[in-house]
mmCIF file of C-alpha atoms in Angstrom:
data_model
loop_
_atom_site.group_PDB
_atom_site.id
_atom_site.type_symbol
_atom_site.label_atom_id
_atom_site.label_comp_id
_atom_site.label_asym_id
_atom_site.label_seq_id
_atom_site.Cartn_x
_atom_site.Cartn_y
_atom_site.Cartn_z
ATOM 1 C CA MET A 1 0.000 0.000 0.000
ATOM 2 C CA VAL A 2 2.919 2.331 0.791
ATOM 3 C CA VAL A 3 4.466 1.756 -2.639
ATOM 4 C CA LEU A 4 1.141 2.270 -4.427
ATOM 5 C CA ALA A 5 0.429 5.449 -2.488
ATOM 6 C CA SER A 6 3.906 6.748 -3.269
ATOM 7 C CA ALA A 7 3.483 5.927 -6.962
ATOM 8 C CA GLY A 8 0.189 7.809 -6.871
ATOM 9 C CA GLY A 9 2.028 10.975 -5.885
ATOM 10 C CA ASN A 10 1.166 11.101 -2.180
ATOM 11 C CA THR A 11 3.704 12.621 0.193
ATOM 12 C CA VAL A 12 5.341 10.666 3.027
ATOM 13 C CA PRO A 13 3.291 12.377 5.804
ATOM 14 C CA VAL A 14 0.052 11.584 3.969
ATOM 15 C CA ILE A 15 1.078 7.942 3.435
ATOM 16 C CA ALA A 16 2.129 7.648 7.100
ATOM 17 C CA ARG A 17 -1.304 8.829 8.230
ATOM 18 C CA LEU A 18 -2.981 6.528 5.716
ATOM 19 C CA VAL A 19 -1.196 3.377 6.915
ATOM 20 C CA GLN A 20 -0.898 4.575 10.525
ATOM 21 C CA ALA A 21 2.888 4.238 10.560
ATOM 22 C CA ASP A 22 5.867 6.393 11.386
ATOM 23 C CA GLU A 23 7.144 8.619 8.579
ATOM 24 C CA ASP A 24 10.630 7.110 8.874
ATOM 25 C CA SER A 25 9.166 3.629 8.370
ATOM 26 C CA VAL A 26 7.358 4.808 5.235
ATOM 27 C CA ARG A 27 10.571 6.339 3.887
ATOM 28 C CA GLN A 28 12.441 3.117 4.619
ATOM 29 C CA VAL A 29 9.892 1.072 2.648
ATOM 30 C CA ILE A 30 10.032 3.473 -0.306
ATOM 31 C CA HIS A 31 13.849 3.561 -0.355
ATOM 32 C CA ARG A 32 14.039 -0.215 -0.099
ATOM 33 C CA PHE A 33 11.586 -0.581 -2.983
ATOM 34 C CA ASN A 34 13.655 1.831 -5.076
ATOM 35 C CA GLU A 35 16.789 -0.233 -4.362
ATOM 36 C CA MET A 36 15.399 -3.781 -4.659
ATOM 37 C CA GLY A 37 12.228 -3.472 -6.700
ATOM 38 C CA MET A 38 9.477 -6.061 -6.229
ATOM 39 C CA ALA A 39 11.817 -8.390 -4.280
ATOM 40 C CA CYS A 40 11.522 -6.110 -1.236
ATOM 41 C CA LEU A 41 7.818 -6.976 -0.964
ATOM 42 C CA ASP A 42 8.616 -10.630 -0.147
ATOM 43 C CA PRO A 43 8.361 -10.786 3.667
ATOM 44 C CA ARG A 44 10.910 -13.635 4.152
ATOM 45 C CA TRP A 45 9.542 -14.450 7.599
ATOM 46 C CA ALA A 46 12.089 -15.305 10.261
ATOM 47 C CA GLY A 47 9.480 -17.232 12.219
ATOM 48 C CA GLY A 48 9.983 -16.506 15.934
ATOM 49 C CA ARG A 49 11.673 -18.763 18.449
ATOM 50 C CA PRO A 50 12.947 -22.219 17.504
ATOM 51 C CA ARG A 51 10.749 -25.257 18.036
ATOM 52 C CA LEU A 52 11.222 -27.058 21.339
ATOM 53 C CA ILE A 53 10.087 -30.476 20.136
ATOM 54 C CA SER A 54 11.098 -32.556 17.163
ATOM 55 C CA PRO A 55 8.641 -33.722 14.488
ATOM 56 C CA GLY A 56 8.951 -37.243 15.921
ATOM 57 C CA ASP A 57 7.942 -36.054 19.396
ATOM 58 C CA GLU A 58 5.038 -34.118 17.894
ATOM 59 C CA ALA A 59 3.873 -37.218 16.018
ATOM 60 C CA PHE A 60 4.106 -39.248 19.250
ATOM 61 C CA ILE A 61 1.987 -36.703 21.159
ATOM 62 C CA VAL A 62 -0.642 -36.627 18.418
ATOM 63 C CA ALA A 63 -0.743 -40.429 18.217
ATOM 64 C CA THR A 64 -1.054 -40.727 22.009
ATOM 65 C CA ALA A 65 -3.763 -38.048 22.183
ATOM 66 C CA ASN A 66 -5.739 -39.794 19.451
ATOM 67 C CA THR A 67 -5.498 -43.181 21.188
ATOM 68 C CA ARG A 68 -7.980 -44.047 23.905
ATOM 69 C CA PRO A 69 -6.257 -44.314 27.295
ATOM 70 C CA GLU A 70 -7.802 -47.746 27.902
ATOM 71 C CA THR A 71 -5.925 -49.048 24.836
ATOM 72 C CA LEU A 72 -2.656 -47.947 26.449
ATOM 73 C CA GLY A 73 -3.519 -49.631 29.748
ATOM 74 C CA GLN A 74 -4.550 -46.469 31.587
ATOM 75 C CA PRO A 75 -7.390 -46.553 34.151
ATOM 76 C CA PHE A 76 -9.498 -43.754 32.605
ATOM 77 C CA THR A 77 -11.563 -43.325 29.463
ATOM 78 C CA ARG A 78 -10.514 -39.839 28.273
ATOM 79 C CA TRP A 79 -7.314 -37.775 28.291
ATOM 80 C CA SER A 80 -7.338 -34.556 30.333
ATOM 81 C CA LEU A 81 -4.816 -32.301 32.024
ATOM 82 C CA ARG A 82 -6.042 -33.552 35.376
ATOM 83 C CA ASN A 83 -5.206 -37.190 34.711
ATOM 84 C CA SER A 84 -2.271 -36.830 32.299
ATOM 85 C CA PRO A 85 0.400 -36.311 35.021
ATOM 86 C CA THR A 86 -0.740 -39.541 36.671
ATOM 87 C CA THR A 87 0.150 -41.465 33.535
ATOM 88 C CA SER A 88 3.622 -42.683 32.861
ATOM 89 C CA PRO A 89 4.363 -41.306 29.388
ATOM 90 C CA THR A 90 7.858 -42.769 29.479
ATOM 91 C CA THR A 91 6.349 -46.246 29.431
ATOM 92 C CA LEU A 92 4.179 -45.245 26.480
ATOM 93 C CA ALA A 93 7.069 -43.715 24.536
ATOM 94 C CA PRO A 94 8.774 -45.852 21.917
ATOM 95 C CA THR A 95 12.136 -44.092 22.449
ATOM 96 C CA GLY A 96 13.587 -41.523 24.820
ATOM 97 C CA SER A 97 12.121 -39.949 27.898
ATOM 98 C CA ARG A 98 9.047 -37.793 27.481
ATOM 99 C CA SER A 99 7.146 -35.725 29.987
ATOM 100 C CA VAL A 100 3.546 -34.648 29.463
ATOM 101 C CA GLY A 101 2.635 -32.118 32.152
ATOM 102 C CA ASN A 102 3.989 -30.765 35.397
ATOM 103 C CA ASP A 103 3.080 -31.488 39.028
ATOM 104 C CA SER A 104 0.103 -29.126 39.012
ATOM 105 C CA GLY A 105 -1.190 -30.583 35.743
ATOM 106 C CA ASN A 106 -1.693 -27.163 34.146
ATOM 107 C CA SER A 107 0.846 -27.132 31.318
ATOM 108 C CA PHE A 108 3.041 -29.250 29.105
ATOM 109 C CA ALA A 109 6.708 -29.637 29.982
ATOM 110 C CA ASN A 110 9.644 -29.322 27.613
ATOM 111 C CA MET A 111 9.886 -32.432 25.481
ATOM 112 C CA THR A 112 13.293 -34.163 25.578
#
């Protein structure tokens, strides 16, 4: 929108008000477009913090959550945060040590 507004002849203060941004940010976008062309419009997301679990651990969690607890030898019929810490996920895990929940049962622990 900044590039289109600039091409339409609008000034930087007008564009800044239009997109509700700082004038310096608008200038930066315009200068970058003039230097790089259309390539500057590709966001190239960095994506935030790194994942804490591997795809294999994620697949294990999904498979366990989609399996009825009775099938895995657990004494309840549905998974919940209240009963998940009472399970022994390490015995359910095919490899490695996994933890599903903390002592209070309110959150998931770091998967190792």
